[in-house]
JSON list of C-alpha atoms in Angstrom, two decimals:
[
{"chain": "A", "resi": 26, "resn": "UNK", "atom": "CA", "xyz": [7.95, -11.81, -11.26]},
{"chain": "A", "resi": 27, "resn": "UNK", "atom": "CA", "xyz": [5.62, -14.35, -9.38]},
{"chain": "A", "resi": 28, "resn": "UNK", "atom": "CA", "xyz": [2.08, -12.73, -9.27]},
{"chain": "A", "resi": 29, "resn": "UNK", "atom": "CA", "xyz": [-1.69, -13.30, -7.88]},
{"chain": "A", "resi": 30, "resn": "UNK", "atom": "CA", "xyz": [-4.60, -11.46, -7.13]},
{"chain": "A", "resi": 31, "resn": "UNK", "atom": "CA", "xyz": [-3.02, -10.40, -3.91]},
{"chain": "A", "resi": 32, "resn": "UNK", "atom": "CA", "xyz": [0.91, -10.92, -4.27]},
{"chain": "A", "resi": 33, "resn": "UNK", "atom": "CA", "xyz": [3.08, -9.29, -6.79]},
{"chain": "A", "resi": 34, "resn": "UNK", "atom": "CA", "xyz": [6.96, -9.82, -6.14]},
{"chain": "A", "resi": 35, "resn": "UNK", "atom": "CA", "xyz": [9.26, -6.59, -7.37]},
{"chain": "A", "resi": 36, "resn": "UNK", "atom": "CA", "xyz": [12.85, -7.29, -8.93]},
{"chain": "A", "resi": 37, "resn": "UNK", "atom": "CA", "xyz": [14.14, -5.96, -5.65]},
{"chain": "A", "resi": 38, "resn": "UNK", "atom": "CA", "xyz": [13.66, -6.52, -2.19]},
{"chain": "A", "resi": 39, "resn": "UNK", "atom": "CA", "xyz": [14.13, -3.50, -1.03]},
{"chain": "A", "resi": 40, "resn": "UNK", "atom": "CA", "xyz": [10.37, -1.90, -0.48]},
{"chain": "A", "resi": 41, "resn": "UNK", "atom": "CA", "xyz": [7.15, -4.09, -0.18]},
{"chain": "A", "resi": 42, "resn": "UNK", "atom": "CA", "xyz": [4.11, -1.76, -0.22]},
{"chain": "A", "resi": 43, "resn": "UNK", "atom": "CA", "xyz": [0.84, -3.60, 1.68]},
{"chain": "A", "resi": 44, "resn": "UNK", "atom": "CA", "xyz": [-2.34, -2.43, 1.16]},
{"chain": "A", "resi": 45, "resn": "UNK", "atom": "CA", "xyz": [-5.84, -3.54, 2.15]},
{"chain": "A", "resi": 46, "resn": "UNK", "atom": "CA", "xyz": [-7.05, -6.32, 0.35]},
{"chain": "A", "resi": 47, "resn": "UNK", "atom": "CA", "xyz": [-7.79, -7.27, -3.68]},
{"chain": "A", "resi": 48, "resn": "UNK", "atom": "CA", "xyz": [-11.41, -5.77, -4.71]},
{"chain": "A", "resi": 49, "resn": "UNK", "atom": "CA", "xyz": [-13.31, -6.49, -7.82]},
{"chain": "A", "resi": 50, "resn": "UNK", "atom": "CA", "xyz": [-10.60, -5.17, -10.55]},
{"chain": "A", "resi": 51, "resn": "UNK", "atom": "CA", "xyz": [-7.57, -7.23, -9.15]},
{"chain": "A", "resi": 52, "resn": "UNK", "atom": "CA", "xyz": [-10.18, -10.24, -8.80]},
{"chain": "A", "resi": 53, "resn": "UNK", "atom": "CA", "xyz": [-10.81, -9.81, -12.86]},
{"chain": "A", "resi": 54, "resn": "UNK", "atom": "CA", "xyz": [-7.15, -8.97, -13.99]},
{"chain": "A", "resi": 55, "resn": "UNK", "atom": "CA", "xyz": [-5.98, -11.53, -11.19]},
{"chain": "A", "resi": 56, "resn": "UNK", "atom": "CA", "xyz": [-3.23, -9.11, -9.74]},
{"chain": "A", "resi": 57, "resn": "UNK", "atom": "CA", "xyz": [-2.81, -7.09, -6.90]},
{"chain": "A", "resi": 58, "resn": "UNK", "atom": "CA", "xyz": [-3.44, -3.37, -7.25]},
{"chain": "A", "resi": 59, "resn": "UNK", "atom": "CA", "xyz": [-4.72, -2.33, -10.54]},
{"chain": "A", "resi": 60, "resn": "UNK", "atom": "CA", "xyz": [-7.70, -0.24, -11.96]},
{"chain": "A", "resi": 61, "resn": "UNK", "atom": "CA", "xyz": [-8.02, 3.31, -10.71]},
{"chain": "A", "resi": 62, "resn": "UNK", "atom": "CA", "xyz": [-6.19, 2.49, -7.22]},
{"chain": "A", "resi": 63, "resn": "UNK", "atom": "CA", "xyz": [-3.07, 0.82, -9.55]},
{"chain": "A", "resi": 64, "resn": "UNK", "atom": "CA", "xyz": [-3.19, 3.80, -11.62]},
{"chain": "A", "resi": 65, "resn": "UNK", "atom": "CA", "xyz": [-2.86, 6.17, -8.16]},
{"chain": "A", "resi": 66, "resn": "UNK", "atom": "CA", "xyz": [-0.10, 3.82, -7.05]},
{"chain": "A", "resi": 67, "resn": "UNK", "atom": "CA", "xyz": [1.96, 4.78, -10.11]},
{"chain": "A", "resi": 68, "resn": "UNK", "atom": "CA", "xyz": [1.53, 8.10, -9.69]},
{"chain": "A", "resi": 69, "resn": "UNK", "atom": "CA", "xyz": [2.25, 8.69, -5.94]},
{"chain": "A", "resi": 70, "resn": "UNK", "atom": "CA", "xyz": [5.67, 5.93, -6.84]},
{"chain": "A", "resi": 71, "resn": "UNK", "atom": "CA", "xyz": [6.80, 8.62, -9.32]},
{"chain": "A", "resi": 72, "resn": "UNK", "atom": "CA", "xyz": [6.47, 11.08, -7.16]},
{"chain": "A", "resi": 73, "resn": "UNK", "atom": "CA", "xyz": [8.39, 9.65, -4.23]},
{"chain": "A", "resi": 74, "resn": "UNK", "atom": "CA", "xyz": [11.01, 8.70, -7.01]},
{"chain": "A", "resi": 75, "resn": "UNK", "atom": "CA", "xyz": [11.14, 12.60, -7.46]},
{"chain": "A", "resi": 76, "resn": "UNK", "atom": "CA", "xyz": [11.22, 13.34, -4.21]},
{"chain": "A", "resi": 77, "resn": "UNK", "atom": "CA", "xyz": [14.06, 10.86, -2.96]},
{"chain": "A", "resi": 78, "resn": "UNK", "atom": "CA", "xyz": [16.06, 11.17, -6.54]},
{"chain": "A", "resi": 79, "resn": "UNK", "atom": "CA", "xyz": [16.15, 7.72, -6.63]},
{"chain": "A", "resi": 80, "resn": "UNK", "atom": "CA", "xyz": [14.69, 5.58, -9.57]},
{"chain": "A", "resi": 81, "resn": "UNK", "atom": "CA", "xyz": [13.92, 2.54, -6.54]},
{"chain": "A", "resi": 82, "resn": "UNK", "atom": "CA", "xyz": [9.99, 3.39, -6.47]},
{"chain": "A", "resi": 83, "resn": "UNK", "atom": "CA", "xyz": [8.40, 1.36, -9.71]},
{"chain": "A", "resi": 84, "resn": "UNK", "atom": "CA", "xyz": [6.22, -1.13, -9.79]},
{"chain": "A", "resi": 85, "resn": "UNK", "atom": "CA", "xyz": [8.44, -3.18, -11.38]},
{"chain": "A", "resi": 86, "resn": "UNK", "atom": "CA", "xyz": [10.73, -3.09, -8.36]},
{"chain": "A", "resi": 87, "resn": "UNK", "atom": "CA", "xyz": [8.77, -2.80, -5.40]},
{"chain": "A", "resi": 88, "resn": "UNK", "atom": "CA", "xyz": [6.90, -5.97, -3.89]},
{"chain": "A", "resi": 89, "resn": "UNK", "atom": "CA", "xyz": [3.00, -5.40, -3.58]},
{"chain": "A", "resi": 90, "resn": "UNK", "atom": "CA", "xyz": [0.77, -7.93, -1.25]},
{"chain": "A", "resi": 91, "resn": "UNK", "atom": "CA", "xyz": [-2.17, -6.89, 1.04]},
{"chain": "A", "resi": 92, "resn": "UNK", "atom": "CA", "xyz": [-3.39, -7.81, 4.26]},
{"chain": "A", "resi": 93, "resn": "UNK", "atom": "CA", "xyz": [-5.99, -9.98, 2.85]},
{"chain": "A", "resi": 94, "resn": "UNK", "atom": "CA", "xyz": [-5.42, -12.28, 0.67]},
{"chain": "A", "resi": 95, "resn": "UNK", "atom": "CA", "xyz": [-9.30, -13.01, -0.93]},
{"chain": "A", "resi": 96, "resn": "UNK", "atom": "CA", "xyz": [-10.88, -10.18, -3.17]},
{"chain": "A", "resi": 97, "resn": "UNK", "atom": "CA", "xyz": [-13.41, -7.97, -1.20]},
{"chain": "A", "resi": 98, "resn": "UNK", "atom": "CA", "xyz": [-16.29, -6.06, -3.21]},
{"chain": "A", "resi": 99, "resn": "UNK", "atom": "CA", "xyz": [-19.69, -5.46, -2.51]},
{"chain": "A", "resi": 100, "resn": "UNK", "atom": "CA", "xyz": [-21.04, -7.34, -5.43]},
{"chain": "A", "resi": 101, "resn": "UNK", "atom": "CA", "xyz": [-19.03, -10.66, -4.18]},
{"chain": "A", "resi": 102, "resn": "UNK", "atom": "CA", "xyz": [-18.99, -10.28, -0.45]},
{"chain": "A", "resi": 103, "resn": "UNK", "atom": "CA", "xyz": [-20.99, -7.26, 0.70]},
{"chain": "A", "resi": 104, "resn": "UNK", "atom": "CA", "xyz": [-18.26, -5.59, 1.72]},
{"chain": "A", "resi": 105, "resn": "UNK", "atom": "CA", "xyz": [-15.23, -4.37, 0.89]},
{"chain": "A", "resi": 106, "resn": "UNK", "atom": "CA", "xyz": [-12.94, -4.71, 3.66]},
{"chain": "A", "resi": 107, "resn": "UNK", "atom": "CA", "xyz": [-11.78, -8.11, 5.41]},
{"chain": "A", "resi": 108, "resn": "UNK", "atom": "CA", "xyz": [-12.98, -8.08, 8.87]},
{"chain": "A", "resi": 109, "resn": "UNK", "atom": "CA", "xyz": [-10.31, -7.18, 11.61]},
{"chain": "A", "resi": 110, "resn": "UNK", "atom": "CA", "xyz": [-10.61, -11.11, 13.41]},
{"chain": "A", "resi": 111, "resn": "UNK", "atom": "CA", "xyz": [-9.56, -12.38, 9.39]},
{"chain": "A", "resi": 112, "resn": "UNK", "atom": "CA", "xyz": [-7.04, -10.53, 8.55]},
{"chain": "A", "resi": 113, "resn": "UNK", "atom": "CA", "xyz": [-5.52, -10.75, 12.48]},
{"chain": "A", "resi": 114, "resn": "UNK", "atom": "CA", "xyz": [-5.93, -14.56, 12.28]},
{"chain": "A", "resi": 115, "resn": "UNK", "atom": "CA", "xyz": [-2.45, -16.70, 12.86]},
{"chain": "A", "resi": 116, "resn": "UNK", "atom": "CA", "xyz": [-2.58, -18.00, 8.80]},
{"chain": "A", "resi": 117, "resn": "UNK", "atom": "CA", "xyz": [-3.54, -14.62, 7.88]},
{"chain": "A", "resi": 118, "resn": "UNK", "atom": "CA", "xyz": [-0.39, -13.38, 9.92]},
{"chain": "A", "resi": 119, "resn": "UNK", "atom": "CA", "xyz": [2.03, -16.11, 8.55]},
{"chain": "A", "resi": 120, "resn": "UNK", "atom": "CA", "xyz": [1.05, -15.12, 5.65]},
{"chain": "A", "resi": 121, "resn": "UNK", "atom": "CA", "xyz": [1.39, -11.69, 5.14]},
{"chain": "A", "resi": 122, "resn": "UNK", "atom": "CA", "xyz": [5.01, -12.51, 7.04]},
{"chain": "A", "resi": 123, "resn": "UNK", "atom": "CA", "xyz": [6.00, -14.72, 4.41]},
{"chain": "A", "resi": 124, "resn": "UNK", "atom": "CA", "xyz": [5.04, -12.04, 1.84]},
{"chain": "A", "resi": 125, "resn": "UNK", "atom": "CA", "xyz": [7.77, -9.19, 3.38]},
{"chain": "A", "resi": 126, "resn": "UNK", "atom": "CA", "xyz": [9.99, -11.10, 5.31]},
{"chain": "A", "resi": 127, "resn": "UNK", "atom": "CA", "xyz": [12.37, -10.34, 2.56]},
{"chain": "A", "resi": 128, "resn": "UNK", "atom": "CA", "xyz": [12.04, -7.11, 2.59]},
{"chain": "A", "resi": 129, "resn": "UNK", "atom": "CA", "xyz": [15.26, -4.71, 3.34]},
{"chain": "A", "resi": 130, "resn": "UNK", "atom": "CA", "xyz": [14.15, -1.19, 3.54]},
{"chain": "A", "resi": 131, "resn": "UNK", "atom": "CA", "xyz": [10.86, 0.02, 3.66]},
{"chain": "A", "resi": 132, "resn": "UNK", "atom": "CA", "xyz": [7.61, -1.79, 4.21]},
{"chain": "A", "resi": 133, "resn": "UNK", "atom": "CA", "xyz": [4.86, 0.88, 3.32]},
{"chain": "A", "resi": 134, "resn": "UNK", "atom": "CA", "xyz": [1.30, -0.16, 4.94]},
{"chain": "A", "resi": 135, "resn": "UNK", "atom": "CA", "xyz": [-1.65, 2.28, 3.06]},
{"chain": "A", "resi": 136, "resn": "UNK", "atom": "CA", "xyz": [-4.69, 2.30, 5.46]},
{"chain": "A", "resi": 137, "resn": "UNK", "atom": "CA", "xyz": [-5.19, 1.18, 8.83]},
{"chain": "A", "resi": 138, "resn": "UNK", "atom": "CA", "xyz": [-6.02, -2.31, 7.83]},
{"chain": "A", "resi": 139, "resn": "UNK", "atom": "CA", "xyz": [-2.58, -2.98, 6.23]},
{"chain": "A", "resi": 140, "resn": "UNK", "atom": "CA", "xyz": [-0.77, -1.21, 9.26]},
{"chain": "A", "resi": 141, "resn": "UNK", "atom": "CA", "xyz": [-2.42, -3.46, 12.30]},
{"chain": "A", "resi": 142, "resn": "UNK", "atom": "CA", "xyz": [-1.63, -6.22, 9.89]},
{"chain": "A", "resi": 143, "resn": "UNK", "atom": "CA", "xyz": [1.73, -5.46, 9.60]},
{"chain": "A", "resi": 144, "resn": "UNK", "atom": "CA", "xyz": [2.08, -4.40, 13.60]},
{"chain": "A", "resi": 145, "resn": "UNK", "atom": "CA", "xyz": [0.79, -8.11, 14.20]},
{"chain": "A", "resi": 146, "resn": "UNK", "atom": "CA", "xyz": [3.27, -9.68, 11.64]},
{"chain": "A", "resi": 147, "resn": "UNK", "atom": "CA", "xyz": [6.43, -7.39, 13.25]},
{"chain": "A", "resi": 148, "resn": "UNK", "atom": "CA", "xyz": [4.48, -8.56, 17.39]},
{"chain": "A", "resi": 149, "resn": "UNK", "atom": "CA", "xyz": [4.66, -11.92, 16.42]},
{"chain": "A", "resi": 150, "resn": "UNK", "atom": "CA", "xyz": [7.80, -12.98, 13.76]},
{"chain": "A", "resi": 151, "resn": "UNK", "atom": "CA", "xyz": [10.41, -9.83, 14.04]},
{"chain": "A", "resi": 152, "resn": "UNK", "atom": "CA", "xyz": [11.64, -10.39, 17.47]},
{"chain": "A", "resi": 153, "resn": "UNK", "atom": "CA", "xyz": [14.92, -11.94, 16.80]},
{"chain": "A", "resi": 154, "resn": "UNK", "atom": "CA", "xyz": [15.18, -10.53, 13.54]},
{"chain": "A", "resi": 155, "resn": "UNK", "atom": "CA", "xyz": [15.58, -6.99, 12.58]},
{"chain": "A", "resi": 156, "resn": "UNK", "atom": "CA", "xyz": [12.57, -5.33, 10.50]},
{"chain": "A", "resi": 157, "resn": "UNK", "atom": "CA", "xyz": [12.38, -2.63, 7.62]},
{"chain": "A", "resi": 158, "resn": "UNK", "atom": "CA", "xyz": [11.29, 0.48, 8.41]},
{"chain": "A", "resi": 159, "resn": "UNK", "atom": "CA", "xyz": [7.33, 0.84, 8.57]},
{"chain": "A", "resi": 160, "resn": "UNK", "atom": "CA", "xyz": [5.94, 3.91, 7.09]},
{"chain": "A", "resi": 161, "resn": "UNK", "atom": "CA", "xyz": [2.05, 4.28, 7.25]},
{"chain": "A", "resi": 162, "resn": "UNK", "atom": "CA", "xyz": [0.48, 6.59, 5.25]},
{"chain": "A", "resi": 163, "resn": "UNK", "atom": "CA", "xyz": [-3.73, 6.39, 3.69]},
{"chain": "A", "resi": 164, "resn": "UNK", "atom": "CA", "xyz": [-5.42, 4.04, 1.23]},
{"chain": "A", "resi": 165, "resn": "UNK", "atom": "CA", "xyz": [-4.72, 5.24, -2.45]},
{"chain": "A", "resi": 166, "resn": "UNK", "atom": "CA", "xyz": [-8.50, 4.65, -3.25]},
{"chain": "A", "resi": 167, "resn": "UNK", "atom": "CA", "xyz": [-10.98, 7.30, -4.05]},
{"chain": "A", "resi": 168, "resn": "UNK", "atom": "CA", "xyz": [-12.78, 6.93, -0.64]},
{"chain": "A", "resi": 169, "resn": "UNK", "atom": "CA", "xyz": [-9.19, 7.43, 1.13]},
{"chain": "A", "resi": 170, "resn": "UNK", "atom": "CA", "xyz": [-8.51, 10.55, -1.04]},
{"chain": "A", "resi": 171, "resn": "UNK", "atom": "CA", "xyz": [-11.78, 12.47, -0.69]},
{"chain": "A", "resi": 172, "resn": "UNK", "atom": "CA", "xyz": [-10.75, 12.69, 2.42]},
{"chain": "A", "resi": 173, "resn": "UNK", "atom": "CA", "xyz": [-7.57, 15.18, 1.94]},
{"chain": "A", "resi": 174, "resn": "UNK", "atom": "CA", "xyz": [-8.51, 18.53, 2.44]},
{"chain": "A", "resi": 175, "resn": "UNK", "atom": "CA", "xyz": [-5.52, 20.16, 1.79]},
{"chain": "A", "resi": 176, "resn": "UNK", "atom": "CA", "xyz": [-2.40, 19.91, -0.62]},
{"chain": "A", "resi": 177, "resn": "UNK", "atom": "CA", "xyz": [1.04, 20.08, 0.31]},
{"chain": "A", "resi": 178, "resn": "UNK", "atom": "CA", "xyz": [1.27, 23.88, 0.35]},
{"chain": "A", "resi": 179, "resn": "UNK", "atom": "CA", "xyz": [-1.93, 23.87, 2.71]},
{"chain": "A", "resi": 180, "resn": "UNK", "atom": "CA", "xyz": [-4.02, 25.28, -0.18]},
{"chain": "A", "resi": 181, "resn": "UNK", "atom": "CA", "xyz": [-7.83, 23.87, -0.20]},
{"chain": "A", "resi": 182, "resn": "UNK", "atom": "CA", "xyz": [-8.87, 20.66, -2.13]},
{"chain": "A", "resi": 183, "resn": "UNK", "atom": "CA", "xyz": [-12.16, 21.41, -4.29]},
{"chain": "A", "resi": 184, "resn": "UNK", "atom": "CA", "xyz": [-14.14, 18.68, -5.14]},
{"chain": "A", "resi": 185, "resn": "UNK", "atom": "CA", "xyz": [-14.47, 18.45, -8.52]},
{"chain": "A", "resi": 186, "resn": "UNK", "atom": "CA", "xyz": [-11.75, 20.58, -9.36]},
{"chain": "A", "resi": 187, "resn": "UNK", "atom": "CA", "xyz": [-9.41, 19.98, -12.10]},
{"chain": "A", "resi": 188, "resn": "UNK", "atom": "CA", "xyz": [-6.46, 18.51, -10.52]},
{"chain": "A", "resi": 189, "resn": "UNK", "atom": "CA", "xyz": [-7.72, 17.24, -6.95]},
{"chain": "A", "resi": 190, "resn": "UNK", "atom": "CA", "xyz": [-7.07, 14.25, -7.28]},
{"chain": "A", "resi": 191, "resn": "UNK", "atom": "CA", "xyz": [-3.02, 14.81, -8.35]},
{"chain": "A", "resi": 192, "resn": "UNK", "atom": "CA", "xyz": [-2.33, 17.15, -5.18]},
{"chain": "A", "resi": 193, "resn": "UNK", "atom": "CA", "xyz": [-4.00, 14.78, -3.03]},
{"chain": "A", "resi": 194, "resn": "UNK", "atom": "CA", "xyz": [-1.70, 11.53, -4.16]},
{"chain": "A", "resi": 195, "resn": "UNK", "atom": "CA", "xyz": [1.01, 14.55, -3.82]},
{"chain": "A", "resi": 196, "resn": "UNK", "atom": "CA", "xyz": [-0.20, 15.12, -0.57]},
{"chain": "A", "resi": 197, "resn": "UNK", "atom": "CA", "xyz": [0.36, 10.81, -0.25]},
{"chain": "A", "resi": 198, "resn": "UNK", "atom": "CA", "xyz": [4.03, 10.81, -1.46]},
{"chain": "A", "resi": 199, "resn": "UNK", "atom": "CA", "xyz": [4.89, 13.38, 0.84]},
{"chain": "A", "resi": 200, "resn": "UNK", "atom": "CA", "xyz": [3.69, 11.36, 3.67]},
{"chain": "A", "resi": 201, "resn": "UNK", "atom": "CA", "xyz": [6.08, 8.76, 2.48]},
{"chain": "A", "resi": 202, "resn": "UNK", "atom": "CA", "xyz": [9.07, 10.50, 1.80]},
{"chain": "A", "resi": 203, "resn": "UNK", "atom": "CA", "xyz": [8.43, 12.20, 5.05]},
{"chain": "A", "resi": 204, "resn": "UNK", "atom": "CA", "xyz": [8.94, 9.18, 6.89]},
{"chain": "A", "resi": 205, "resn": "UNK", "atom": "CA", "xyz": [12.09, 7.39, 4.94]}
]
């Protein structure tokens, strides 16, 4: 499995899931999408693995890469976000192309960043070739998540209660299965 702060290749070629861009714990541990956002990842694969009955969503097998390619954290940067003209530049692009042109079934873009990134990438290097399916969905970072009101039975989100933040990556996985 080749890996960097912002690339991980999966064991299949199936799914490549692109989020934002590495922060401060992928910068440290010098792979894409671990700490707390890793450990949401997990969870909302397992669920779409229950969902779909398949055993295709691990980490093991899925690709991982973001839009931006340099780590992002307020302590490094001042921000923690890539601005839009980066992560639309042509090397950017050819870049994050490289990264899923492999990919066979389902490219999965978490956050807005990661789905103008990969609407530039399909613009400018799909045209004569057929692309995967794009699903969008939200970030799987705390920030993202606060933001989910509601679970997938339409029942209110508490903060602070017990198991918020396990409906609300349901609430994530759903959004993903919805769109296979």
């Amino acid at each position: 499995m080749d890996s960097n702060l912002y690339f991980e290749s999966g064991r299949e070629g199936k799914i490549t899931l692109v989020l934002s861009c590495p922060g401060a714990c992928e910068e440290l541990q010098g792979r894409p999408a671990v700490g707390k956002s890793g450990e949401n990842l997990k969870e909302i694969l397992t669920k779409v693995n229950e969902l779909s009955k398949t055993k295709n969503w691990t980490r093991e097998k899925v690709t991982i890469t973001n839009a931006w390619d340099k780590a992002e954290h307020i302590c490094k940067t001042g921000r923690s976000e890539a601005k839009i003209s980066e992560i639309k530049s042509t090397s950017n692009i050819n870049r994050l192309f490289y990264d899923v042109e492999h990919t066979e079934e389902y490219i999965i873009c978490f956050g807005k960043r990661a789905q103008m990134a990969i609407k530039q990438v399909i613009k400018s290097h799909f045209q004569n070739k057929k692309s995967p399916k794009i699903i969008n969905t939200r970030q799987p970072g705390f920030q993202s998540l606060n933001r989910i009101t509601k679970d997938i039975e339409g029942n209110t989100i508490l903060k602070g209660q017990k198991d918020a933040t396990r409906r609300r990556l349901q609430v994530i996985a759903h959004e993903i299965f919805e769109q296979m």
